[in-house]
């Protein structure tokens, strides 16, 4: 949680709350409601809405920068549209391909073209996939559909976030097996996104 001119850290951990609540936690601390900031950016702090700056009546660039977050420089790619600039065309003149049309990808035959992209969940405590991942991935599986796992570390020093799954120990590999089996049981195609955060690895996350 970042406010203008100051940084506020939560004094507690969310781990104990997991026993009673299985949903998603986002701590905004009423920053926008109390007019401490114009936007709360999550994860890598990218702003996907290209027209967001033009919607701000008052725009202060420093309110969108947070310095170092988890060892990584916070960046907000916001620029005002230049006068007379031609908007980027987001459509094609070609005939659209239906999302539900089959597709052959190498030796894999996909029943449709909707893919579950890697989503960093940070719920693999001690870097070991948890039993709830079985339900998470199987719920999103369709016969012939492609799923890609969340970023999965290849070593203890590969991590950029806490509680991300790994695949460098036997315990981790064994924990992945029932997850993979659940996806395959429903006819899904499962890829593992192996991951190393490189120079932005944070030693605080190397548990």
Coordinates of N, CA and C in Angstrom, one line a residue:
X1 N 0.9 -1.2 0.0 CA 0.0 0.0 0.0 C 0.9 1.2 0.0
X2 N 0.7 2.1 -1.0 CA 1.6 3.3 -1.1 C 0.7 4.6 -1.1
X3 N 1.0 5.5 -0.3 CA 0.3 6.8 -0.4 C 1.2 7.9 -0.9
X4 N 0.7 9.0 -1.2 CA 1.5 10.1 -1.7 C 2.4 10.6 -0.5
X5 N 3.7 10.6 -0.8 CA 4.7 11.1 0.2 C 5.0 10.2 1.3
X6 N 4.4 9.0 1.4 CA 4.7 8.1 2.5 C 4.4 6.7 2.1
X7 N 5.0 5.8 2.9 CA 4.7 4.4 2.6 C 4.1 3.7 3.9
X8 N 3.1 3.0 3.7 CA 2.4 2.3 4.8 C 2.5 0.8 4.6
X9 N 2.9 0.1 5.6 CA 3.0 -1.3 5.5 C 2.0 -2.0 6.5
X10 N 1.5 -3.1 6.0 CA 0.5 -3.8 6.9 C 1.3 -4.5 8.0
X11 N 0.9 -4.4 9.2 CA 1.7 -5.0 10.4 C 1.4 -6.4 10.5
X12 N 0.5 -7.0 9.7 CA 0.1 -8.4 10.0 C 0.3 -9.2 8.7
X13 N 0.2 -10.5 8.9 CA 0.3 -11.4 7.7 C -1.1 -11.9 7.4
X14 N -1.3 -12.2 6.1 CA -2.5 -12.7 5.6 C -2.6 -14.2 5.8
X15 N -1.5 -14.9 6.1 CA -1.5 -16.3 6.2 C -2.5 -16.9 7.2
X16 N -2.6 -16.3 8.4 CA -3.6 -16.8 9.4 C -5.0 -16.7 8.9
X17 N -5.3 -15.7 8.1 CA -6.7 -15.5 7.6 C -7.1 -16.6 6.6
X18 N -6.1 -17.2 6.0 CA -6.4 -18.2 5.0 C -7.2 -19.4 5.6
X19 N -7.1 -19.6 6.9 CA -7.9 -20.7 7.6 C -9.4 -20.4 7.5
X20 N -9.8 -19.2 7.5 CA -11.2 -18.8 7.5 C -11.7 -18.3 6.2
X21 N -10.8 -17.8 5.3 CA -11.2 -17.2 4.1 C -10.4 -17.7 2.9
X22 N -11.1 -18.2 1.9 CA -10.4 -18.9 0.8 C -10.4 -18.0 -0.5
X23 N -10.8 -16.7 -0.3 CA -10.9 -15.9 -1.5 C -9.6 -15.1 -1.7
X24 N -9.8 -13.9 -2.4 CA -8.6 -13.1 -2.8 C -8.6 -11.9 -1.9
X25 N -7.4 -11.5 -1.4 CA -7.1 -10.4 -0.6 C -6.5 -9.3 -1.4
X26 N -7.1 -8.1 -1.4 CA -6.4 -6.9 -1.9 C -6.6 -5.8 -0.9
X27 N -5.5 -5.3 -0.4 CA -5.5 -4.2 0.6 C -5.3 -2.9 0.0
X28 N -6.4 -2.1 -0.1 CA -6.3 -0.8 -0.7 C -6.3 0.3 0.4
X29 N -6.7 -0.1 1.6 CA -6.7 0.8 2.8 C -7.5 2.1 2.5
X30 N -8.5 2.1 1.7 CA -9.3 3.2 1.4 C -8.6 4.4 0.8
X31 N -7.5 4.1 0.1 CA -6.6 5.2 -0.4 C -7.3 6.0 -1.4
X32 N -8.1 5.4 -2.3 CA -8.8 6.2 -3.3 C -10.1 6.9 -2.7
X33 N -10.7 6.2 -1.8 CA -11.9 6.7 -1.1 C -11.6 8.0 -0.3
X34 N -10.4 8.0 0.3 CA -10.0 9.2 1.1 C -9.1 10.1 0.3
X35 N -9.1 10.0 -1.1 CA -8.4 10.9 -2.0 C -6.9 11.0 -1.7
X36 N -6.3 9.9 -1.2 CA -4.8 9.9 -1.1 C -4.1 9.6 -2.4
X37 N -4.8 9.1 -3.3 CA -4.2 8.7 -4.6 C -5.2 8.6 -5.7
X38 N -4.8 8.6 -6.9 CA -5.7 8.5 -8.1 C -5.9 7.1 -8.5
X39 N -4.9 6.2 -8.2 CA -5.0 4.9 -8.7 C -4.2 4.0 -7.8
X40 N -4.6 2.7 -7.6 CA -3.9 1.7 -6.9 C -3.5 0.7 -8.0
X41 N -2.2 0.6 -8.2 CA -1.7 -0.4 -9.2 C -1.2 -1.7 -8.6
X42 N -1.6 -2.8 -9.2 CA -1.3 -4.1 -8.6 C -0.2 -4.8 -9.4
X43 N 0.5 -5.7 -8.7 CA 1.5 -6.6 -9.3 C 2.7 -5.7 -9.8
X44 N 2.9 -5.7 -11.1 CA 4.1 -5.0 -11.7 C 3.8 -3.6 -11.9
X45 N 2.6 -3.1 -11.5 CA 2.3 -1.7 -11.6 C 2.2 -1.2 -13.0
X46 N 1.9 -2.1 -14.0 CA 1.6 -1.6 -15.3 C 0.2 -1.1 -15.4
X47 N -0.1 -0.2 -16.2 CA -1.5 0.3 -16.4 C -1.9 -0.1 -17.8
X48 N -2.9 -1.0 -17.8 CA -3.3 -1.6 -19.1 C -4.2 -0.7 -19.9
X49 N -4.9 0.3 -19.2 CA -5.8 1.2 -19.8 C -5.1 2.3 -20.4
X50 N -4.9 2.3 -21.7 CA -4.1 3.3 -22.4 C -4.7 4.7 -22.3
X51 N -6.0 4.8 -22.1 CA -6.6 6.1 -22.1 C -6.8 6.6 -20.7
X52 N -6.2 5.9 -19.7 CA -6.5 6.3 -18.3 C -6.0 7.7 -18.0
X53 N -4.8 8.1 -18.4 CA -4.3 9.4 -18.1 C -5.2 10.5 -18.6
X54 N -5.9 10.3 -19.8 CA -6.8 11.3 -20.3 C -8.0 11.4 -19.5
X55 N -8.3 10.4 -18.7 CA -9.5 10.5 -17.9 C -9.3 11.2 -16.5
X56 N -8.0 11.4 -16.2 CA -7.7 12.1 -15.0 C -7.9 13.6 -15.2
X57 N -8.7 14.3 -14.4 CA -8.8 15.7 -14.5 C -7.6 16.4 -14.0
X58 N -7.0 15.8 -12.9 CA -5.7 16.3 -12.4 C -4.8 15.1 -12.5
X59 N -3.7 15.3 -13.1 CA -2.7 14.2 -13.3 C -1.4 14.6 -12.8
X60 N -1.0 13.9 -11.7 CA 0.4 14.1 -11.1 C 1.1 12.8 -11.3
X61 N 2.2 12.9 -12.1 CA 2.9 11.7 -12.5 C 3.5 11.0 -11.3
X62 N 4.0 11.7 -10.3 CA 4.7 11.1 -9.2 C 3.7 10.2 -8.4
X63 N 2.4 10.5 -8.5 CA 1.4 9.6 -7.8 C 1.3 8.2 -8.4
X64 N 1.9 8.0 -9.5 CA 1.9 6.7 -10.2 C 3.2 6.0 -10.1
X65 N 4.1 6.5 -9.3 CA 5.4 5.9 -9.1 C 5.6 5.5 -7.7
X66 N 6.2 4.3 -7.4 CA 6.3 3.8 -6.1 C 7.7 3.5 -5.7
X67 N 8.7 3.8 -6.5 CA 10.1 3.4 -6.1 C 10.3 2.0 -6.2
X68 N 11.0 1.4 -5.3 CA 11.3 -0.1 -5.3 C 10.2 -0.8 -4.6
X69 N 9.7 -1.8 -5.3 CA 8.6 -2.7 -4.7 C 9.2 -4.1 -4.8
X70 N 9.4 -4.8 -3.7 CA 9.9 -6.1 -3.7 C 11.2 -6.2 -4.5
X71 N 12.1 -5.1 -4.4 CA 13.3 -5.2 -5.1 C 13.3 -4.8 -6.5
X72 N 12.1 -4.5 -7.1 CA 11.9 -4.2 -8.5 C 11.5 -2.7 -8.6
X73 N 12.0 -2.0 -9.5 CA 11.6 -0.6 -9.7 C 10.2 -0.5 -10.2
X74 N 9.4 0.3 -9.5 CA 8.0 0.5 -9.9 C 7.9 1.4 -11.1
X75 N 7.2 1.0 -12.1 CA 7.1 1.8 -13.3 C 5.7 1.9 -13.7
X76 N 5.3 3.1 -14.1 CA 3.9 3.2 -14.7 C 4.0 3.8 -16.1
X77 N 3.6 3.1 -17.1 CA 3.8 3.6 -18.4 C 2.6 4.3 -18.8
X78 N 2.5 5.6 -18.4 CA 1.4 6.5 -18.7 C 1.9 7.7 -19.5
X79 N 1.3 7.9 -20.6 CA 1.7 9.1 -21.4 C 0.4 9.7 -21.9
X80 N 0.4 11.0 -22.0 CA -0.8 11.7 -22.6 C -0.7 11.5 -24.1
X81 N -1.9 11.4 -24.7 CA -2.0 11.3 -26.2 C -1.6 12.6 -26.8
X82 N -0.7 12.6 -27.7 CA -0.2 13.8 -28.4 C -1.3 14.4 -29.3
X83 N -1.3 15.7 -29.4 CA -2.4 16.3 -30.2 C -2.2 15.9 -31.6
X84 N -3.3 15.5 -32.2 CA -3.3 15.1 -33.7 C -2.8 13.7 -33.9
X85 N -2.4 13.0 -32.9 CA -1.9 11.6 -33.0 C -3.0 10.7 -33.5
X86 N -2.7 9.9 -34.5 CA -3.7 8.9 -35.0 C -3.8 7.7 -34.1
X87 N -5.0 7.4 -33.6 CA -5.1 6.2 -32.7 C -4.7 4.9 -33.4
X88 N -4.1 4.0 -32.6 CA -3.7 2.7 -33.2 C -5.0 1.9 -33.5
X89 N -5.0 1.4 -34.7 CA -6.1 0.6 -35.1 C -6.0 -0.8 -34.5
X90 N -7.1 -1.2 -33.8 CA -7.0 -2.4 -33.0 C -7.9 -3.5 -33.7
X91 N -8.3 -3.3 -34.9 CA -9.1 -4.3 -35.6 C -8.4 -4.7 -36.9
X92 N -8.8 -5.8 -37.5 CA -8.2 -6.3 -38.7 C -9.3 -6.4 -39.8
X93 N -8.8 -6.2 -41.1 CA -9.8 -6.3 -42.2 C -10.0 -7.8 -42.5
X94 N -9.1 -8.7 -42.0 CA -9.3 -10.1 -42.3 C -10.5 -10.7 -41.6
X95 N -11.0 -11.8 -42.2 CA -12.1 -12.4 -41.6 C -11.7 -13.0 -40.2
X96 N -12.5 -12.7 -39.2 CA -12.1 -13.1 -37.8 C -12.2 -14.7 -37.7
X97 N -11.3 -15.2 -36.9 CA -11.4 -16.7 -36.6 C -12.2 -16.9 -35.4
X98 N -13.2 -17.7 -35.4 CA -14.0 -18.0 -34.2 C -13.1 -18.6 -33.1
X99 N -13.3 -18.1 -31.9 CA -12.5 -18.5 -30.7 C -12.7 -20.0 -30.4
X100 N -13.9 -20.5 -30.8 CA -14.2 -21.9 -30.4 C -13.8 -22.8 -31.6
X101 N -13.1 -22.3 -32.6 CA -12.7 -23.2 -33.7 C -11.5 -24.0 -33.2
X102 N -11.4 -25.3 -33.6 CA -10.2 -26.1 -33.3 C -8.9 -25.6 -33.9
X103 N -7.8 -26.0 -33.3 CA -6.5 -25.5 -33.7 C -5.5 -26.6 -33.4
X104 N -4.6 -26.8 -34.4 CA -3.5 -27.8 -34.2 C -2.3 -27.0 -33.9
X105 N -1.7 -27.3 -32.7 CA -0.4 -26.7 -32.3 C 0.6 -27.8 -32.1
X106 N 1.4 -28.0 -33.2 CA 2.4 -29.0 -33.2 C 1.7 -30.4 -33.1
X107 N 2.0 -31.2 -32.1 CA 1.4 -32.5 -31.9 C 0.1 -32.4 -31.1
X108 N -0.3 -31.2 -30.6 CA -1.4 -31.0 -29.8 C -2.6 -30.5 -30.6
X109 N -3.8 -31.1 -30.4 CA -5.0 -30.7 -31.1 C -5.9 -30.0 -30.0
X110 N -6.0 -28.7 -30.2 CA -6.8 -27.9 -29.3 C -8.3 -27.9 -29.8
X111 N -9.2 -28.0 -28.9 CA -10.6 -28.0 -29.3 C -11.1 -26.6 -29.5
X112 N -10.4 -25.6 -28.9 CA -10.8 -24.2 -29.1 C -9.5 -23.3 -28.9
X113 N -9.6 -22.0 -29.0 CA -8.4 -21.1 -29.0 C -8.4 -20.2 -27.8
X114 N -9.1 -20.6 -26.8 CA -9.1 -19.9 -25.5 C -8.1 -20.6 -24.6
X115 N -7.1 -19.8 -24.1 CA -6.0 -20.4 -23.3 C -6.0 -19.8 -21.9
X116 N -5.8 -20.6 -20.9 CA -5.6 -20.1 -19.6 C -4.1 -19.7 -19.5
X117 N -3.9 -18.4 -19.4 CA -2.6 -17.8 -19.4 C -2.0 -18.0 -18.0
X118 N -0.7 -17.9 -17.8 CA 0.0 -18.0 -16.5 C -0.5 -16.9 -15.6
X119 N -1.0 -17.2 -14.4 CA -1.5 -16.3 -13.4 C -0.8 -16.5 -12.1
X120 N 0.0 -15.5 -11.7 CA 0.8 -15.6 -10.5 C -0.2 -15.5 -9.3
X121 N -0.3 -16.6 -8.5 CA -1.3 -16.7 -7.4 C -0.7 -16.5 -6.1
X122 N 0.6 -16.9 -5.9 CA 1.3 -16.7 -4.6 C 0.6 -17.4 -3.5
X123 N 0.1 -18.7 -3.8 CA -0.5 -19.5 -2.8 C 0.1 -20.8 -2.6
X124 N 1.3 -21.0 -3.1 CA 2.1 -22.2 -2.9 C 3.1 -22.0 -1.8
X125 N 2.6 -22.2 -0.6 CA 3.4 -21.9 0.6 C 4.6 -22.8 0.7
X126 N 5.7 -22.1 1.0 CA 7.0 -22.8 1.0 C 7.4 -23.3 -0.3
X127 N 6.8 -22.7 -1.4 CA 7.1 -23.0 -2.8 C 6.7 -24.4 -3.2
X128 N 5.7 -24.9 -2.5 CA 5.2 -26.3 -2.8 C 3.7 -26.1 -3.2
X129 N 3.3 -26.6 -4.4 CA 1.9 -26.5 -4.8 C 1.0 -27.1 -3.8
X130 N -0.1 -26.5 -3.4 CA -1.0 -26.9 -2.4 C -2.2 -27.7 -3.0
X131 N -2.9 -28.5 -2.1 CA -4.0 -29.3 -2.6 C -5.1 -28.4 -3.3
X132 N -5.3 -27.2 -2.9 CA -6.3 -26.4 -3.5 C -6.0 -26.1 -5.0
X133 N -4.8 -26.2 -5.4 CA -4.4 -26.0 -6.8 C -5.1 -27.1 -7.7
X134 N -5.4 -28.2 -7.2 CA -6.1 -29.3 -7.9 C -7.4 -28.7 -8.4
X135 N -8.2 -28.2 -7.4 CA -9.5 -27.6 -7.7 C -9.4 -26.4 -8.7
X136 N -8.4 -25.5 -8.4 CA -8.2 -24.3 -9.2 C -8.1 -24.6 -10.7
X137 N -7.1 -25.5 -11.0 CA -6.9 -25.8 -12.4 C -7.9 -26.7 -13.0
X138 N -8.4 -27.7 -12.3 CA -9.5 -28.6 -12.8 C -10.8 -27.8 -13.2
X139 N -11.1 -26.8 -12.4 CA -12.3 -26.0 -12.6 C -12.2 -25.2 -13.9
X140 N -10.9 -24.9 -14.4 CA -10.7 -24.2 -15.6 C -10.3 -25.0 -16.8
X141 N -10.5 -26.3 -16.6 CA -10.1 -27.3 -17.7 C -11.3 -27.6 -18.5
X142 N -11.1 -27.6 -19.8 CA -12.1 -28.2 -20.8 C -11.4 -29.2 -21.6
X143 N -12.2 -30.1 -22.2 CA -11.6 -31.2 -23.0 C -10.9 -30.5 -24.3
X144 N -9.7 -30.8 -24.4 CA -8.9 -30.2 -25.5 C -8.5 -28.8 -25.3
X145 N -8.7 -28.2 -24.1 CA -8.3 -26.8 -23.9 C -6.9 -26.8 -23.3
X146 N -6.2 -25.7 -23.6 CA -4.8 -25.5 -23.1 C -4.8 -24.6 -21.9
X147 N -4.0 -25.1 -20.9 CA -3.8 -24.4 -19.7 C -2.3 -24.2 -19.5
X148 N -1.8 -23.1 -19.0 CA -0.4 -22.9 -18.7 C -0.3 -22.5 -17.2
X149 N 0.6 -23.2 -16.5 CA 0.7 -23.0 -15.1 C 1.1 -21.6 -14.7
X150 N 0.9 -21.3 -13.5 CA 1.5 -20.0 -13.0 C 3.0 -20.2 -13.0
X151 N 3.8 -19.1 -13.0 CA 5.2 -19.1 -13.0 C 5.8 -20.0 -12.0
X152 N 6.6 -21.0 -12.5 CA 7.1 -22.1 -11.6 C 8.6 -22.0 -11.6
X153 N 9.2 -21.7 -10.4 CA 10.6 -21.5 -10.3 C 11.4 -22.7 -10.5
X154 N 12.6 -22.5 -11.1 CA 13.5 -23.6 -11.4 C 14.6 -23.8 -10.4
X155 N 14.7 -22.8 -9.4 CA 15.7 -23.0 -8.4 C 15.3 -22.1 -7.2
X156 N 16.0 -22.2 -6.1 CA 15.6 -21.4 -4.9 C 15.9 -19.9 -5.2
X157 N 16.9 -19.6 -6.0 CA 17.2 -18.2 -6.3 C 16.4 -17.7 -7.5
X158 N 15.4 -18.4 -8.0 CA 14.7 -17.9 -9.2 C 13.5 -17.0 -8.9
X159 N 13.2 -16.9 -7.6 CA 11.9 -16.3 -7.3 C 11.9 -14.8 -7.3
X160 N 10.8 -14.2 -7.7 CA 10.5 -12.8 -7.7 C 9.4 -12.4 -6.8
X161 N 8.6 -13.4 -6.3 CA 7.5 -13.2 -5.4 C 7.6 -14.3 -4.4
X162 N 7.0 -14.0 -3.2 CA 6.9 -15.1 -2.2 C 5.8 -16.1 -2.6
X163 N 5.9 -17.3 -2.1 CA 4.9 -18.4 -2.2 C 4.5 -18.7 -3.6
X164 N 5.5 -18.7 -4.5 CA 5.3 -19.1 -5.9 C 5.7 -20.6 -6.0
X165 N 5.1 -21.4 -6.8 CA 5.5 -22.8 -6.8 C 6.8 -23.0 -7.5
X166 N 7.5 -24.1 -7.1 CA 8.7 -24.5 -7.7 C 8.7 -25.9 -8.3
X167 N 9.8 -26.2 -9.0 CA 9.8 -27.6 -9.6 C 11.2 -28.1 -9.5
X168 N 12.0 -27.6 -8.5 CA 13.4 -28.0 -8.4 C 13.6 -29.1 -7.3
X169 N 12.6 -29.5 -6.5 CA 12.8 -30.5 -5.5 C 11.8 -31.6 -5.8
X170 N 12.1 -32.8 -5.2 CA 11.2 -33.9 -5.4 C 9.8 -33.7 -4.8
X171 N 9.8 -33.0 -3.6 CA 8.6 -32.7 -2.9 C 7.7 -31.8 -3.9
X172 N 8.3 -30.9 -4.5 CA 7.5 -30.0 -5.4 C 6.9 -30.8 -6.6
X173 N 7.8 -31.7 -7.2 CA 7.4 -32.5 -8.3 C 6.2 -33.4 -7.9
X174 N 6.3 -34.0 -6.8 CA 5.2 -34.9 -6.3 C 4.0 -34.1 -6.0
X175 N 4.1 -32.9 -5.6 CA 2.9 -32.0 -5.3 C 2.2 -31.6 -6.6
X176 N 3.0 -31.5 -7.7 CA 2.4 -31.1 -9.0 C 1.6 -32.3 -9.6
X177 N 2.0 -33.5 -9.3 CA 1.4 -34.7 -10.0 C -0.1 -34.8 -9.9
X178 N -0.7 -34.6 -8.7 CA -2.2 -34.7 -8.6 C -2.9 -33.5 -9.4
X179 N -2.2 -32.4 -9.5 CA -2.7 -31.3 -10.2 C -2.8 -31.6 -11.7
X180 N -1.7 -32.1 -12.2 CA -1.6 -32.5 -13.6 C -2.6 -33.6 -13.9
X181 N -2.7 -34.6 -13.0 CA -3.6 -35.7 -13.2 C -5.1 -35.2 -13.3
X182 N -5.4 -34.2 -12.5 CA -6.8 -33.7 -12.5 C -7.1 -33.0 -13.8
X183 N -6.1 -32.3 -14.4 CA -6.3 -31.6 -15.7 C -6.5 -32.7 -16.8
X184 N -5.6 -33.6 -16.8 CA -5.6 -34.7 -17.8 C -6.9 -35.5 -17.7
X185 N -7.4 -35.7 -16.5 CA -8.6 -36.5 -16.3 C -9.8 -35.9 -17.0
X186 N -9.8 -34.5 -17.2 CA -10.9 -33.8 -17.9 C -10.5 -33.5 -19.3
X187 N -9.4 -34.1 -19.8 CA -9.1 -34.0 -21.2 C -8.3 -32.7 -21.6
X188 N -7.8 -32.0 -20.5 CA -7.0 -30.8 -20.8 C -5.6 -31.0 -21.2
X189 N -5.0 -30.0 -21.8 CA -3.6 -30.0 -22.1 C -2.9 -29.0 -21.2
X190 N -1.9 -29.5 -20.5 CA -1.3 -28.7 -19.4 C 0.2 -28.4 -19.7
X191 N 0.6 -27.2 -19.8 CA 2.0 -26.8 -20.0 C 2.5 -26.1 -18.7
X192 N 3.7 -26.3 -18.4 CA 4.4 -25.7 -17.2 C 5.2 -24.5 -17.6
X193 N 5.0 -23.4 -17.1 CA 5.8 -22.2 -17.4 C 7.0 -22.2 -16.4
X194 N 8.1 -22.6 -16.8 CA 9.3 -22.6 -16.0 C 9.8 -21.1 -16.0
X195 N 10.4 -20.7 -14.8 CA 10.6 -19.3 -14.6 C 11.8 -19.0 -13.7
X196 N 12.6 -18.0 -14.1 CA 13.6 -17.5 -13.3 C 13.5 -16.0 -13.4
X197 N 13.4 -15.3 -12.3 CA 13.2 -13.8 -12.3 C 14.5 -13.0 -12.7
X198 N 15.6 -13.7 -12.9 CA 16.8 -13.0 -13.3 C 17.3 -12.0 -12.3
X199 N 17.8 -10.9 -12.7 CA 18.4 -9.9 -11.8 C 17.4 -9.3 -10.9
X200 N 16.1 -9.4 -11.1 CA 15.2 -8.8 -10.2 C 14.8 -9.8 -9.1
X201 N 15.5 -11.0 -9.0 CA 15.2 -11.9 -7.9 C 15.4 -11.2 -6.6
X202 N 14.6 -11.5 -5.6 CA 14.6 -10.8 -4.3 C 15.0 -11.9 -3.3
X203 N 16.1 -11.6 -2.6 CA 16.5 -12.6 -1.6 C 15.5 -12.7 -0.4
X204 N 14.6 -11.8 -0.2 CA 13.6 -11.9 0.8 C 12.6 -13.0 0.5
X205 N 12.5 -13.4 -0.8 CA 11.5 -14.4 -1.2 C 12.2 -15.8 -1.3
X206 N 13.4 -15.9 -1.0 CA 14.1 -17.1 -1.1 C 14.1 -17.9 0.2
X207 N 12.9 -18.4 0.5 CA 12.7 -19.1 1.8 C 13.3 -20.4 1.8

